[in-house]
Coordinates of C-alpha atoms in Angstrom, one line a residue:
X203 CA 178.9 131.7 36.7
X204 CA 177.8 129.0 34.1
X205 CA 178.8 125.3 34.4
X206 CA 177.6 122.1 33.1
X207 CA 178.6 118.8 34.9
X208 CA 177.6 115.2 33.8
X209 CA 175.1 113.6 36.1
X210 CA 173.2 110.4 36.0
X211 CA 169.3 110.1 35.9
X212 CA 166.9 107.3 35.6
X213 CA 165.6 106.8 32.2
X214 CA 168.5 108.9 30.3
X215 CA 171.5 107.4 28.6
X216 CA 173.3 110.6 29.8
X217 CA 172.3 113.4 31.4
X218 CA 173.7 116.9 32.6
X219 CA 173.1 119.6 35.1
X220 CA 173.6 123.2 33.9
X221 CA 174.2 125.8 36.8
X222 CA 173.5 129.4 36.5
X223 CA 174.3 131.2 39.4
X224 CA 171.8 129.5 42.1
X225 CA 169.6 127.8 39.6
X226 CA 169.7 124.4 38.4
X227 CA 168.7 123.0 35.1
X228 CA 168.9 119.4 33.7
X229 CA 169.1 118.1 30.4
X230 CA 169.8 115.1 28.4
X231 CA 169.7 112.1 26.0
X232 CA 166.5 109.8 26.9
X233 CA 166.2 106.2 26.1
X234 CA 163.9 106.9 23.7
X235 CA 166.7 108.7 21.8
X236 CA 165.1 112.3 22.3
X237 CA 167.3 115.5 23.3
X238 CA 165.9 117.1 26.3
X239 CA 166.1 120.0 28.4
X240 CA 164.2 121.8 31.3
X241 CA 161.7 124.1 29.8
X242 CA 162.7 126.6 31.9
X243 CA 166.6 126.4 31.4
X244 CA 168.2 130.0 30.9
X245 CA 171.0 128.6 28.3
X246 CA 169.3 126.2 26.3
X247 CA 171.6 126.4 23.5
X248 CA 174.8 125.9 25.8
X249 CA 172.8 122.4 26.9
X250 CA 172.1 121.6 23.4
X251 CA 175.9 121.8 22.1
X252 CA 176.6 119.9 25.3
X253 CA 174.6 117.2 24.6
X254 CA 175.4 117.1 20.8
X255 CA 179.0 117.3 21.9
X256 CA 178.5 113.9 24.1
X257 CA 176.6 112.4 21.3
X258 CA 179.0 112.8 18.8
X259 CA 181.9 111.7 21.1
X260 CA 180.0 108.4 22.0
X261 CA 178.9 107.7 18.4
X262 CA 175.2 107.9 19.2
X263 CA 173.8 106.6 15.8
X264 CA 170.4 108.9 15.8
X265 CA 168.9 111.4 18.0
X266 CA 165.7 113.3 18.0
X267 CA 164.4 116.5 19.3
X268 CA 161.4 118.8 19.4
X269 CA 161.4 122.6 18.3
X270 CA 161.6 123.9 21.9
X271 CA 165.1 124.6 22.0
X272 CA 164.9 128.3 20.9
X273 CA 167.3 127.6 18.2
X274 CA 167.3 127.0 14.3
X275 CA 167.8 122.9 14.9
X276 CA 168.9 122.8 11.0
X277 CA 172.4 124.6 12.4
X278 CA 173.2 121.6 14.3
X279 CA 172.1 118.9 11.4
X280 CA 168.8 118.0 12.1
X281 CA 166.2 117.6 9.3
X282 CA 162.2 118.2 10.5
X283 CA 160.3 115.0 10.1
X284 CA 156.6 116.3 11.1
X285 CA 156.7 117.5 14.6
X286 CA 160.0 116.1 15.2
X287 CA 163.7 116.7 14.3
X288 CA 166.0 113.9 13.6
X289 CA 169.8 113.5 12.9
X290 CA 172.2 110.9 12.2
X291 CA 176.0 110.7 13.7
X292 CA 177.3 111.6 10.5
X293 CA 175.2 115.0 9.9
X294 CA 175.2 116.2 13.7
X295 CA 177.7 119.5 13.9
X296 CA 178.8 122.1 16.1
X297 CA 178.4 125.4 14.3
X298 CA 180.5 127.9 15.4
X299 CA 178.9 131.1 14.6
X300 CA 181.9 133.1 14.2
X301 CA 180.7 134.9 11.1
X302 CA 183.9 134.2 9.1
X303 CA 183.9 131.6 6.1

């Protein structure tokens, strides 16, 4: 069973722990405005969606990410700027991917 629970970690504005059975992975918004996740996380998109939802709810004005999430960050409102991706609060989104229009 999967669960994502809010936690605290130094150096992070907010941090979550994703549990996948007996395995635990962390991720959050660092103080430098980067969204990060444990590289071995089994459900990176779920963690990304959790973090983006939190950013949207907390009105975080700007966030950054690297391309190591295993998904197209443009779907979530990010634009590539060199070797990083950036999104403003107004452009962040959670695509539903249901296939309908």
